[in-house]
Amino acid sequence: MRRKITNLGIISLILLSIAPASLVNAHGERSQEPFLRMLSVQWYDTKWSTDKVAVNEEVVLSGKFHLHTGWPEAIAKPDVAFMHVYVPGPVFVRKGVWVNGKPMVRSASYEIGRDYEYKIVMKARRPGMHHLHPMLNVKDGGPNAGPGNWVEITGDAADFTNPVTTLTGETVDLETWGWSRVRNWHILWALLGGFWLVWWLRRPLLAGRNILLRQGREDELITPMDRKVGMGLGILTLALIFYGYFSTIDKFPITVPLQAGLMELNPLPVDEDVVDVELQEAHYDIPGRSVRMTVNVTNGATSPVRLGEFATASIRWLNAGVAPDVGPYPQDLIALNGLEVDSDTPIQPGETRTLNIVATDAAWETERLALLIYDPDSRFGGMLFFYDENGKRHKQTFGGPLIPTFTAI
């Protein structure tokens, strides 16, 4: 019996080792805690310029995000954050990032409760099917990944080039530039380290040294030749360090240090045409995989509006009769007819109405958001999108406690 179990384990390991990488290189964002995904960064209007590129071609990732006013106390505030992408390794090269039209070569300070618009240009490097996400990396708080979409890269990785023009007018290929210097220095230091190890490994290490220690003759463990070799190796190491430093300065007299300051960044203007939302109560129906919300909506806009979408953790529940076409958005993150509203007639300007909303889809389980009910602070959050008869959109964030219901409603 034990042999059968062992054989099964070996077979399982072999199958896992030869499984296609595409089966396991996506959806790592599901491992993030639900409260982090639902109450920190709310991604919306995310777009991928294409889902198929060749090596050396570019794909543009763009959209907007809102920093939720219910930002969890358990994670650091976005006072220092870096805009980047979330991909399975160096399969793309980032060519540029812009937030609110400004190039973001460094970190910036972001304001909770405000919106930002981003654009990320990525250059294809390694062929394969890769999941591409926008990501906001918060200092001391970690990464927050947005929605991911499959992007196929075709061609040969050996054809990849990454030419750039330096400030001095020289054009270099960053994919291979400086490779010979890096290789030679690594070989040199490896040889020195290997010599030092072999010097001590050439003699008995354990039994003989233990005997000398027990006899109180530990002074004999290091011979005069050992001291001479150690001193000579130390002098050689210092000489190589100084040589490397001054030869680098001589070859590259003009250098720019790594930039560590914060970029100045203003959020997008606040929309004065506001539809206010106040959450009264919310329940998670475990058997039905539904979140049932009761909200008070006050239409502060100048035209009647209807609820068209509820979005949280990059998942979108749509009221198909109101929301416009979602475009090329990942289908596994869309519940096309998953949003139900008890009162779907237009809310007039100045009117306050109580809406009972039901968001139903298996995504609550498959995206691991239902685990929120087991957290000590089981609060959820999201965004509601209202549309007027002309298609103008009004968005509002909301959030609050989520109470589980273990019996069918």
Short mmCIF file of N, CA and C in Angstrom, two decimals, residues 1 8 59 78 91 108 130 175 225 233 240 244 272 287 289 324 329:
data_model
loop_
_atom_site.label_atom_id
_atom_site.label_comp_id
_atom_site.label_asym_id
_atom_site.label_seq_id
_atom_site.Cartn_x
_atom_site.Cartn_y
_atom_site.Cartn_z
N MET A 1 0.83 -1.21 0.00
CA MET A 1 0.00 0.00 0.00
C MET A 1 0.86 1.25 0.00
N LEU A 8 2.07 6.95 -6.70
CA LEU A 8 1.11 7.97 -7.10
C LEU A 8 1.68 9.37 -6.87
N VAL A 59 2.02 46.50 -26.54
CA VAL A 59 0.63 46.45 -26.11
C VAL A 59 0.43 47.55 -25.08
N PRO A 78 -1.48 54.57 0.73
CA PRO A 78 -0.72 54.75 -0.51
C PRO A 78 0.05 56.06 -0.57
N VAL A 91 8.29 38.68 -19.15
CA VAL A 91 7.80 38.36 -20.50
C VAL A 91 7.52 39.61 -21.31
N ALA A 108 4.98 57.77 -6.42
CA ALA A 108 4.23 58.99 -6.17
C ALA A 108 3.34 58.77 -4.96
N HIS A 130 0.26 34.94 -21.75
CA HIS A 130 0.59 35.56 -20.47
C HIS A 130 -0.57 36.41 -19.98
N GLU A 175 19.08 44.88 -23.89
CA GLU A 175 18.98 43.44 -23.73
C GLU A 175 20.36 42.80 -23.62
N MET A 225 50.96 29.48 6.57
CA MET A 225 50.66 29.59 5.15
C MET A 225 49.21 30.03 4.93
N LEU A 233 44.98 37.13 -0.49
CA LEU A 233 43.67 37.17 -1.13
C LEU A 233 42.91 38.43 -0.76
N LEU A 240 41.22 44.61 -6.72
CA LEU A 240 40.23 44.44 -7.78
C LEU A 240 39.06 45.40 -7.61
N GLY A 244 38.11 48.06 -10.40
CA GLY A 244 36.79 48.10 -10.99
C GLY A 244 36.13 49.46 -10.86
N GLU A 272 -18.82 66.91 -10.09
CA GLU A 272 -19.82 67.59 -9.27
C GLU A 272 -21.23 67.05 -9.50
N PRO A 287 -25.79 29.72 -0.02
CA PRO A 287 -26.30 28.73 -0.98
C PRO A 287 -26.53 29.31 -2.37
N ARG A 289 -24.95 31.99 -3.69
CA ARG A 289 -23.79 32.72 -4.20
C ARG A 289 -24.21 34.13 -4.65
N PRO A 324 -23.92 49.82 -20.97
CA PRO A 324 -23.51 49.73 -22.37
C PRO A 324 -22.62 48.51 -22.59
N TYR A 329 -13.46 42.96 -22.49
CA TYR A 329 -13.13 42.74 -21.08
C TYR A 329 -13.11 41.24 -20.82
#
